[in-house]
PDB file of C-alpha atoms in Angstrom:
ATOM      1  CA  MET A   6    -188.723-123.843-154.535  1.00 42.00           C
ATOM      2  CA  ALA A   7    -186.933-123.477-151.227  1.00 43.00           C
ATOM      3  CA  SER A   8    -188.400-125.277-148.234  1.00 48.00           C
ATOM      4  CA  ILE A   9    -189.786-123.309-145.293  1.00 41.00           C
ATOM      5  CA  SER A  10    -186.834-124.309-143.108  1.00 55.00           C
ATOM      6  CA  THR A  11    -184.324-123.227-145.745  1.00 57.00           C
ATOM      7  CA  SER A  12    -186.101-119.891-146.182  1.00 56.00           C
ATOM      8  CA  LYS A  13    -186.009-119.310-142.439  1.00 58.00           C
ATOM      9  CA  LEU A  14    -182.326-120.188-142.387  1.00 59.00           C
ATOM     10  CA  LEU A  15    -181.544-117.690-145.127  1.00 58.00           C
ATOM     11  CA  LEU A  16    -183.569-115.038-143.316  1.00 59.00           C
ATOM     12  CA  ILE A  17    -181.537-115.586-140.153  1.00 64.00           C
ATOM     13  CA  LEU A  18    -178.331-115.419-142.164  1.00 61.00           C
ATOM     14  CA  CYS A  19    -179.441-112.046-143.549  1.00 58.00           C
ATOM     15  CA  TYR A  20    -180.391-110.828-140.081  1.00 55.00           C
ATOM     16  CA  VAL A  21    -177.042-111.819-138.599  1.00 58.00           C
ATOM     17  CA  SER A  22    -175.027-110.356-141.460  1.00 54.00           C
ATOM     18  CA  LEU A  23    -176.891-107.047-141.553  1.00 49.00           C
ATOM     19  CA  ILE A  24    -176.844-106.575-137.802  1.00 45.00           C
ATOM     20  CA  GLY A  25    -173.168-107.491-137.707  1.00 48.00           C
ATOM     21  CA  CYS A  26    -172.443-104.575-140.019  1.00 47.00           C
ATOM     22  CA  SER A  27    -174.724-102.311-138.021  1.00 44.00           C
ATOM     23  CA  VAL A  28    -173.060-103.244-134.749  1.00 43.00           C
ATOM     24  CA  SER A  29    -169.615-102.610-136.208  1.00 44.00           C
ATOM     25  CA  SER A  30    -170.469 -99.138-137.488  1.00 42.00           C
ATOM     26  CA  SER A  31    -172.445 -98.095-134.412  1.00 42.00           C
ATOM     27  CA  SER A  32    -169.741 -99.271-132.017  1.00 43.00           C
ATOM     28  CA  SER A  33    -167.105 -97.337-133.957  1.00 39.00           C
ATOM     29  CA  SER A  34    -169.242 -94.215-133.759  1.00 37.00           C
ATOM     30  CA  SER A  35    -169.903 -94.588-130.038  1.00 41.00           C
ATOM     31  CA  ASP A  36    -166.241 -95.280-129.301  1.00 38.00           C
ATOM     32  CA  LEU A  37    -165.275 -92.010-130.988  1.00 30.00           C
ATOM     33  CA  SER A  38    -167.799 -90.087-128.946  1.00 33.00           C
ATOM     34  CA  GLY A  39    -166.771 -91.779-125.708  1.00 36.00           C
ATOM     35  CA  THR A  40    -170.340 -92.776-124.848  1.00 41.00           C
ATOM     36  CA  SER A  41    -170.158 -96.535-125.434  1.00 65.00           C
ATOM     37  CA  SER A  42    -171.596 -98.852-122.779  1.00 78.00           C
ATOM     38  CA  PRO A  43    -170.365-102.363-121.980  1.00 92.00           C
ATOM     39  CA  LYS A  44    -172.310-105.116-123.688  1.00 96.00           C
ATOM     40  CA  VAL A  45    -174.266-107.631-121.651  1.00 98.00           C
ATOM     41  CA  SER A  46    -172.645-111.058-121.679  1.00 98.00           C
ATOM     42  CA  LEU A  47    -174.925-113.936-122.607  1.00 98.00           C
ATOM     43  CA  GLY A  48    -173.602-117.467-122.228  1.00 98.00           C
ATOM     44  CA  LEU A  49    -175.369-120.579-123.478  1.00 98.00           C
ATOM     45  CA  TYR A  50    -174.028-123.868-122.145  1.00 98.00           C
ATOM     46  CA  TYR A  51    -175.687-126.638-124.086  1.00 98.00           C
ATOM     47  CA  GLU A  52    -175.422-129.997-125.807  1.00 98.00           C
ATOM     48  CA  SER A  53    -176.448-130.592-129.396  1.00 98.00           C
ATOM     49  CA  LEU A  54    -179.045-133.349-128.979  1.00 97.00           C
ATOM     50  CA  CYS A  55    -180.868-132.119-125.902  1.00 96.00           C
ATOM     51  CA  PRO A  56    -184.286-131.248-127.395  1.00 96.00           C
ATOM     52  CA  TYR A  57    -184.668-128.246-125.091  1.00 96.00           C
ATOM     53  CA  CYS A  58    -181.292-126.866-126.181  1.00 98.00           C
ATOM     54  CA  SER A  59    -182.088-127.197-129.869  1.00 97.00           C
ATOM     55  CA  SER A  60    -185.529-125.661-129.339  1.00 97.00           C
ATOM     56  CA  PHE A  61    -184.008-122.725-127.459  1.00 98.00           C
ATOM     57  CA  ILE A  62    -181.439-122.061-130.190  1.00 98.00           C
ATOM     58  CA  VAL A  63    -183.930-122.363-133.038  1.00 98.00           C
ATOM     59  CA  ASN A  64    -187.018-120.745-131.529  1.00 97.00           C
ATOM     60  CA  HIS A  65    -185.735-118.311-128.911  1.00 97.00           C
ATOM     61  CA  LEU A  66    -182.088-117.343-129.338  1.00 97.00           C
ATOM     62  CA  THR A  67    -182.821-116.040-132.823  1.00 96.00           C
ATOM     63  CA  LYS A  68    -184.746-113.166-131.186  1.00 95.00           C
ATOM     64  CA  LEU A  69    -181.351-111.603-130.500  1.00 95.00           C
ATOM     65  CA  PHE A  70    -181.256-110.608-134.140  1.00 92.00           C
ATOM     66  CA  GLU A  71    -184.542-108.709-134.042  1.00 87.00           C
ATOM     67  CA  ASP A  72    -184.795-104.982-133.300  1.00 86.00           C
ATOM     68  CA  ASP A  73    -180.981-104.661-133.039  1.00 88.00           C
ATOM     69  CA  LEU A  74    -180.878-106.483-129.681  1.00 94.00           C
ATOM     70  CA  ILE A  75    -177.602-108.180-130.605  1.00 95.00           C
ATOM     71  CA  SER A  76    -175.936-104.746-130.604  1.00 94.00           C
ATOM     72  CA  ILE A  77    -175.907-104.777-126.778  1.00 96.00           C
ATOM     73  CA  VAL A  78    -175.089-108.468-126.341  1.00 97.00           C
ATOM     74  CA  ASP A  79    -171.854-110.453-126.322  1.00 97.00           C
ATOM     75  CA  LEU A  80    -173.046-114.001-127.105  1.00 98.00           C
ATOM     76  CA  HIS A  81    -170.927-116.981-126.123  1.00 98.00           C
ATOM     77  CA  LEU A  82    -171.833-120.547-127.109  1.00 98.00           C
ATOM     78  CA  SER A  83    -170.352-123.508-125.245  1.00 98.00           C
ATOM     79  CA  PRO A  84    -171.209-126.915-126.757  1.00 98.00           C
ATOM     80  CA  TRP A  85    -170.438-129.347-123.935  1.00 98.00           C
ATOM     81  CA  GLY A  86    -173.345-129.375-121.525  1.00 98.00           C
ATOM     82  CA  ASN A  87    -173.836-132.493-119.397  1.00 97.00           C
ATOM     83  CA  THR A  88    -171.100-134.454-121.133  1.00 97.00           C
ATOM     84  CA  LYS A  89    -168.746-136.269-118.771  1.00 96.00           C
ATOM     85  CA  LEU A  90    -165.114-137.323-119.057  1.00 95.00           C
ATOM     86  CA  ARG A  91    -163.923-140.836-118.295  1.00 94.00           C
ATOM     87  CA  SER A  92    -161.142-141.391-115.779  1.00 94.00           C
ATOM     88  CA  ASP A  93    -158.526-140.745-118.488  1.00 93.00           C
ATOM     89  CA  ASN A  94    -159.798-137.115-118.648  1.00 89.00           C
ATOM     90  CA  VAL A  95    -159.829-137.359-122.431  1.00 92.00           C
ATOM     91  CA  THR A  96    -162.676-139.640-123.491  1.00 94.00           C
ATOM     92  CA  ALA A  97    -166.071-137.950-123.576  1.00 96.00           C
ATOM     93  CA  VAL A  98    -169.307-139.681-122.611  1.00 95.00           C
ATOM     94  CA  CYS A  99    -172.204-137.685-124.032  1.00 95.00           C
ATOM     95  CA  GLN A 100    -175.636-137.723-122.490  1.00 93.00           C
ATOM     96  CA  HIS A 101    -177.420-138.595-125.723  1.00 94.00           C
ATOM     97  CA  GLY A 102    -174.903-140.960-127.236  1.00 93.00           C
ATOM     98  CA  ALA A 103    -172.012-140.929-129.662  1.00 95.00           C
ATOM     99  CA  PHE A 104    -173.742-138.833-132.308  1.00 96.00           C
ATOM    100  CA  GLU A 105    -174.125-136.029-129.799  1.00 97.00           C
ATOM    101  CA  CYS A 106    -170.380-136.144-129.168  1.00 97.00           C
ATOM    102  CA  LEU A 107    -169.866-135.754-132.917  1.00 98.00           C
ATOM    103  CA  LEU A 108    -172.236-132.824-133.294  1.00 98.00           C
ATOM    104  CA  ASP A 109    -170.888-131.071-130.189  1.00 98.00           C
ATOM    105  CA  THR A 110    -167.438-131.301-131.744  1.00 98.00           C
ATOM    106  CA  VAL A 111    -168.723-130.181-135.152  1.00 98.00           C
ATOM    107  CA  GLU A 112    -170.213-127.065-133.572  1.00 98.00           C
ATOM    108  CA  ALA A 113    -167.054-126.412-131.555  1.00 98.00           C
ATOM    109  CA  CYS A 114    -165.070-126.644-134.794  1.00 98.00           C
ATOM    110  CA  ALA A 115    -167.488-124.277-136.530  1.00 98.00           C
ATOM    111  CA  ILE A 116    -167.039-121.659-133.806  1.00 98.00           C
ATOM    112  CA  ASP A 117    -163.262-122.046-134.062  1.00 98.00           C
ATOM    113  CA  ALA A 118    -163.160-122.040-137.863  1.00 98.00           C
ATOM    114  CA  TRP A 119    -165.556-119.107-138.229  1.00 98.00           C
ATOM    115  CA  PRO A 120    -165.060-116.947-135.095  1.00 97.00           C
ATOM    116  CA  LYS A 121    -167.481-114.228-136.183  1.00 96.00           C
ATOM    117  CA  LEU A 122    -170.984-114.728-134.847  1.00 96.00           C
ATOM    118  CA  SER A 123    -172.381-113.883-138.267  1.00 94.00           C
ATOM    119  CA  ASP A 124    -170.496-116.874-139.681  1.00 96.00           C
ATOM    120  CA  HIS A 125    -170.893-119.645-137.105  1.00 98.00           C
ATOM    121  CA  PHE A 126    -174.359-118.946-135.692  1.00 98.00           C
ATOM    122  CA  PRO A 127    -176.270-119.638-138.939  1.00 98.00           C
ATOM    123  CA  PHE A 128    -174.416-122.962-139.246  1.00 98.00           C
ATOM    124  CA  ILE A 129    -175.197-123.974-135.665  1.00 98.00           C
ATOM    125  CA  HIS A 130    -178.798-122.855-136.134  1.00 98.00           C
ATOM    126  CA  CYS A 131    -179.017-125.025-139.241  1.00 98.00           C
ATOM    127  CA  VAL A 132    -177.670-128.096-137.445  1.00 98.00           C
ATOM    128  CA  GLU A 133    -179.964-127.590-134.467  1.00 98.00           C
ATOM    129  CA  SER A 134    -182.940-127.082-136.775  1.00 98.00           C
ATOM    130  CA  LEU A 135    -182.263-130.551-138.130  1.00 98.00           C
ATOM    131  CA  VAL A 136    -182.168-131.833-134.545  1.00 97.00           C
ATOM    132  CA  THR A 137    -185.664-130.459-133.948  1.00 97.00           C
ATOM    133  CA  GLU A 138    -186.783-132.278-137.106  1.00 96.00           C
ATOM    134  CA  HIS A 139    -185.061-135.535-136.047  1.00 95.00           C
ATOM    135  CA  LYS A 140    -182.877-135.314-139.154  1.00 97.00           C
ATOM    136  CA  TYR A 141    -179.596-134.514-137.439  1.00 97.00           C
ATOM    137  CA  ASP A 142    -177.748-137.215-139.365  1.00 97.00           C
ATOM    138  CA  LYS A 143    -178.136-134.865-142.366  1.00 98.00           C
ATOM    139  CA  TRP A 144    -176.106-132.111-140.662  1.00 98.00           C
ATOM    140  CA  GLU A 145    -173.602-131.927-143.515  1.00 98.00           C
ATOM    141  CA  THR A 146    -176.316-130.484-145.781  1.00 98.00           C
ATOM    142  CA  CYS A 147    -175.870-127.233-143.844  1.00 98.00           C
ATOM    143  CA  TYR A 148    -172.666-126.545-145.778  1.00 98.00           C
ATOM    144  CA  GLU A 149    -174.560-126.463-149.052  1.00 97.00           C
ATOM    145  CA  LYS A 150    -177.542-124.575-147.628  1.00 97.00           C
ATOM    146  CA  LEU A 151    -175.281-121.799-146.356  1.00 97.00           C
ATOM    147  CA  HIS A 152    -172.733-121.945-149.195  1.00 97.00           C
ATOM    148  CA  LEU A 153    -169.935-122.780-146.772  1.00 97.00           C
ATOM    149  CA  ASP A 154    -166.642-124.531-147.434  1.00 97.00           C
ATOM    150  CA  SER A 155    -166.665-127.720-145.353  1.00 98.00           C
ATOM    151  CA  LYS A 156    -162.876-128.052-145.283  1.00 98.00           C
ATOM    152  CA  PRO A 157    -162.146-125.984-142.121  1.00 98.00           C
ATOM    153  CA  VAL A 158    -164.564-128.052-140.035  1.00 98.00           C
ATOM    154  CA  THR A 159    -163.556-131.340-141.665  1.00 98.00           C
ATOM    155  CA  ASP A 160    -159.862-130.633-140.998  1.00 98.00           C
ATOM    156  CA  CYS A 161    -160.689-129.652-137.421  1.00 98.00           C
ATOM    157  CA  LEU A 162    -162.472-132.975-136.881  1.00 98.00           C
ATOM    158  CA  SER A 163    -159.893-135.197-138.578  1.00 98.00           C
ATOM    159  CA  SER A 164    -156.859-133.550-136.962  1.00 98.00           C
ATOM    160  CA  GLY A 165    -158.105-134.018-133.399  1.00 97.00           C
ATOM    161  CA  HIS A 166    -158.262-130.264-132.882  1.00 98.00           C
ATOM    162  CA  GLY A 167    -161.996-130.567-132.329  1.00 98.00           C
ATOM    163  CA  ASP A 168    -161.427-132.943-129.414  1.00 97.00           C
ATOM    164  CA  ASN A 169    -159.063-130.413-127.848  1.00 98.00           C
ATOM    165  CA  LEU A 170    -161.628-127.677-128.294  1.00 98.00           C
ATOM    166  CA  GLU A 171    -164.203-129.830-126.519  1.00 98.00           C
ATOM    167  CA  LEU A 172    -161.825-130.333-123.602  1.00 98.00           C
ATOM    168  CA  GLN A 173    -161.564-126.554-123.347  1.00 98.00           C
ATOM    169  CA  TYR A 174    -165.352-126.290-123.255  1.00 98.00           C
ATOM    170  CA  ALA A 175    -165.381-129.055-120.633  1.00 98.00           C
ATOM    171  CA  ALA A 176    -163.045-127.040-118.403  1.00 97.00           C
ATOM    172  CA  GLU A 177    -165.051-123.883-119.009  1.00 98.00           C
ATOM    173  CA  THR A 178    -168.326-125.596-118.084  1.00 98.00           C
ATOM    174  CA  SER A 179    -166.776-127.254-115.035  1.00 97.00           C
ATOM    175  CA  ALA A 180    -165.572-123.855-113.786  1.00 98.00           C
ATOM    176  CA  LEU A 181    -169.050-122.298-113.778  1.00 98.00           C
ATOM    177  CA  GLN A 182    -170.060-120.727-110.457  1.00 97.00           C
ATOM    178  CA  PRO A 183    -172.603-121.629-109.403  1.00 97.00           C
ATOM    179  CA  PRO A 184    -172.135-125.004-111.126  1.00 97.00           C
ATOM    180  CA  HIS A 185    -174.573-125.806-113.897  1.00 97.00           C
ATOM    181  CA  GLN A 186    -177.373-128.164-112.927  1.00 96.00           C
ATOM    182  CA  TYR A 187    -178.813-128.979-116.349  1.00 96.00           C
ATOM    183  CA  VAL A 188    -178.974-127.701-119.911  1.00 97.00           C
ATOM    184  CA  PRO A 189    -179.746-125.356-121.462  1.00 98.00           C
ATOM    185  CA  TRP A 190    -177.860-123.345-118.843  1.00 98.00           C
ATOM    186  CA  VAL A 191    -178.226-119.676-119.719  1.00 98.00           C
ATOM    187  CA  VAL A 192    -176.110-117.059-117.968  1.00 98.00           C
ATOM    188  CA  VAL A 193    -176.519-113.261-118.181  1.00 98.00           C
ATOM    189  CA  ASP A 194    -173.599-111.213-116.846  1.00 98.00           C
ATOM    190  CA  GLY A 195    -172.468-114.173-114.773  1.00 97.00           C
ATOM    191  CA  GLN A 196    -175.879-114.912-113.273  1.00 97.00           C
ATOM    192  CA  PRO A 197    -177.699-118.124-114.264  1.00 98.00           C
ATOM    193  CA  LEU A 198    -181.357-117.792-115.225  1.00 97.00           C
ATOM    194  CA  TYR A 199    -182.190-121.331-114.133  1.00 96.00           C
ATOM    195  CA  GLU A 200    -185.559-122.524-115.490  1.00 94.00           C
ATOM    196  CA  ASP A 201    -186.561-119.012-116.596  1.00 95.00           C
ATOM    197  CA  TYR A 202    -184.016-119.123-119.433  1.00 96.00           C
ATOM    198  CA  GLU A 203    -186.595-118.588-122.193  1.00 95.00           C
ATOM    199  CA  ASN A 204    -187.161-115.125-120.737  1.00 94.00           C
ATOM    200  CA  PHE A 205    -183.509-114.185-121.312  1.00 96.00           C
ATOM    201  CA  ILE A 206    -184.309-110.955-123.171  1.00 96.00           C
ATOM    202  CA  SER A 207    -185.862-109.436-120.055  1.00 94.00           C
ATOM    203  CA  TYR A 208    -182.698-110.112-118.082  1.00 95.00           C
ATOM    204  CA  ILE A 209    -180.489-108.711-120.839  1.00 96.00           C
ATOM    205  CA  CYS A 210    -182.476-105.478-120.996  1.00 94.00           C
ATOM    206  CA  LYS A 211    -182.468-105.152-117.221  1.00 94.00           C
ATOM    207  CA  ALA A 212    -178.689-105.689-117.079  1.00 95.00           C
ATOM    208  CA  TYR A 213    -177.851-103.216-119.851  1.00 95.00           C
ATOM    209  CA  LYS A 214    -176.645 -99.879-118.448  1.00 93.00           C
ATOM    210  CA  GLY A 215    -176.617 -97.855-121.653  1.00 92.00           C
ATOM    211  CA  ASN A 216    -178.807 -94.796-122.138  1.00 89.00           C
ATOM    212  CA  LYS A 217    -180.474 -95.994-125.330  1.00 88.00           C
ATOM    213  CA  LYS A 218    -181.863 -99.514-125.321  1.00 90.00           C
ATOM    214  CA  PRO A 219    -182.971-101.411-128.442  1.00 91.00           C
ATOM    215  CA  ASP A 220    -186.671-101.401-129.281  1.00 88.00           C
ATOM    216  CA  ALA A 221    -186.920-105.045-128.215  1.00 89.00           C
ATOM    217  CA  CYS A 222    -186.439-103.971-124.604  1.00 90.00           C
ATOM    218  CA  ALA A 223    -189.634-101.912-124.542  1.00 85.00           C
ATOM    219  CA  LYS A 224    -191.782-104.977-123.904  1.00 77.00           C
ATOM    220  CA  HIS A 225    -189.233-107.000-121.944  1.00 74.00           C
ATOM    221  CA  SER A 226    -187.510-104.591-119.571  1.00 58.00           C
ATOM    222  CA  SER A 227    -189.584-104.534-116.398  1.00 53.00           C
ATOM    223  CA  SER A 228    -189.167-106.846-113.426  1.00 49.00           C
ATOM    224  CA  ASP A 229    -192.947-107.241-113.468  1.00 47.00           C
ATOM    225  CA  PHE A 230    -192.658-108.880-116.869  1.00 50.00           C
ATOM    226  CA  ILE A 231    -189.952-111.205-115.575  1.00 49.00           C
ATOM    227  CA  ARG A 232    -192.130-112.300-112.675  1.00 49.00           C
ATOM    228  CA  SER A 233    -195.265-112.688-114.798  1.00 47.00           C
ATOM    229  CA  ALA A 234    -193.422-114.802-117.378  1.00 48.00           C
ATOM    230  CA  LYS A 235    -192.542-117.473-114.827  1.00 51.00           C
ATOM    231  CA  VAL A 236    -195.013-120.342-114.832  1.00 50.00           C
ATOM    232  CA  ASN A 237    -195.279-123.580-112.955  1.00 52.00           C
ATOM    233  CA  ARG A 238    -194.566-126.376-115.394  1.00 62.00           C
ATOM    234  CA  PHE A 239    -192.415-129.394-115.907  1.00 73.00           C
ATOM    235  CA  PRO A 240    -188.849-128.069-116.300  1.00 81.00           C
ATOM    236  CA  LEU A 241    -187.830-127.867-119.969  1.00 90.00           C
ATOM    237  CA  VAL A 242    -184.289-129.034-119.299  1.00 94.00           C
ATOM    238  CA  CYS A 243    -182.010-132.037-119.719  1.00 94.00           C
ATOM    239  CA  GLN A 244    -180.805-133.016-116.265  1.00 92.00           C
ATOM    240  CA  LYS A 245    -177.277-134.275-115.672  1.00 88.00           C
ATOM    241  CA  GLY A 246    -176.622-137.957-116.182  1.00 77.00           C
ATOM    242  CA  VAL A 247    -176.189-140.251-119.175  1.00 59.00           C
ATOM    243  CA  SER A 248    -179.494-141.323-120.702  1.00 58.00           C
ATOM    244  CA  LYS A 249    -179.057-145.053-121.145  1.00 58.00           C
ATOM    245  CA  MET A 250    -182.396-145.388-122.937  1.00 62.00           C
ATOM    246  CA  TRP A 251    -181.468-142.608-125.401  1.00 57.00           C
ATOM    247  CA  ASP A 252    -178.089-144.230-125.994  1.00 53.00           C
ATOM    248  CA  LEU A 253    -179.758-147.581-126.704  1.00 61.00           C
ATOM    249  CA  LEU A 254    -182.261-146.023-129.101  1.00 63.00           C
ATOM    250  CA  GLU A 255    -179.472-144.100-130.831  1.00 53.00           C
ATOM    251  CA  ARG A 256    -177.459-147.293-131.307  1.00 52.00           C
ATOM    252  CA  ILE A 257    -180.496-149.032-132.826  1.00 66.00           C
ATOM    253  CA  ARG A 258    -181.211-146.061-135.086  1.00 58.00           C
ATOM    254  CA  THR A 259    -177.602-145.835-136.277  1.00 50.00           C
ATOM    255  CA  SER A 260    -177.495-149.572-136.982  1.00 54.00           C
ATOM    256  CA  LEU A 261    -180.719-149.405-139.003  1.00 65.00           C
ATOM    257  CA  LEU A 262    -179.469-146.452-141.048  1.00 54.00           C
ATOM    258  CA  SER A 263    -176.204-148.273-141.755  1.00 48.00           C
ATOM    259  CA  TYR A 264    -178.133-151.389-142.840  1.00 56.00           C
ATOM    260  CA  ILE A 265    -180.350-149.322-145.127  1.00 56.00           C
ATOM    261  CA  ASP A 266    -177.305-147.659-146.718  1.00 49.00           C
ATOM    262  CA  ILE A 267    -175.605-151.002-147.282  1.00 49.00           C
ATOM    263  CA  THR A 268    -178.632-152.825-148.681  1.00 55.00           C
ATOM    264  CA  GLY A 269    -179.857-149.848-150.679  1.00 54.00           C
ATOM    265  CA  LEU A 270    -183.408-150.103-149.374  1.00 53.00           C
ATOM    266  CA  LEU A 271    -183.885-146.342-149.746  1.00 47.00           C
TER     267      LEU A 271
END
């Protein structure tokens, strides 16, 4: 019997695939009639092990695939976040340690290997779901869960192409105006949402200029909703700066897992 997480993953895969077909056919029809409207750009600048980024991807971003909302959105994922470059401008220092650098690169490779949203988003969702469950070292199981060939991503990692992709995301993130302050950094049509990022659907619906909006916009479109959704709380973000404590804990965790593998305790 499939686990709950696997069932959810398959459901998202179906959503993405079906809506991808729907978007393709509807856009062709609207182009012929000359009534198409520009999509709203949605950018997510994130890092793989920030708990607020993984929660946003798993619990909020998936709403794009409900009620045909994705049909009016051009989603762009940028897996770099608060990562810094050393003075050589090549070596990355990730906020949550070396494993985050690996997973950021894995997700960059997935986007490159499978450019279609319907192909790379389910994989990234799977990896980030494991992050929320503190099982991110099992990320390779996502290939089997989604029936994907691991070779394109593996080749991307081993060839160094993934590192080059990450440098491109670094430049892209560095060029943001206004500059990003933390992650997740969500941008709608060039405008950052700051700490109100979980309410991104409202901003998308407000920005869309088409005559017919998806059903999802009915309950998210008014500025009153945007204002009422804002609450005073501790910001659910990962601020800039390397977390030395996280890095230490990650090193201890990695060492313990390596010891367990070697000694065969599990």
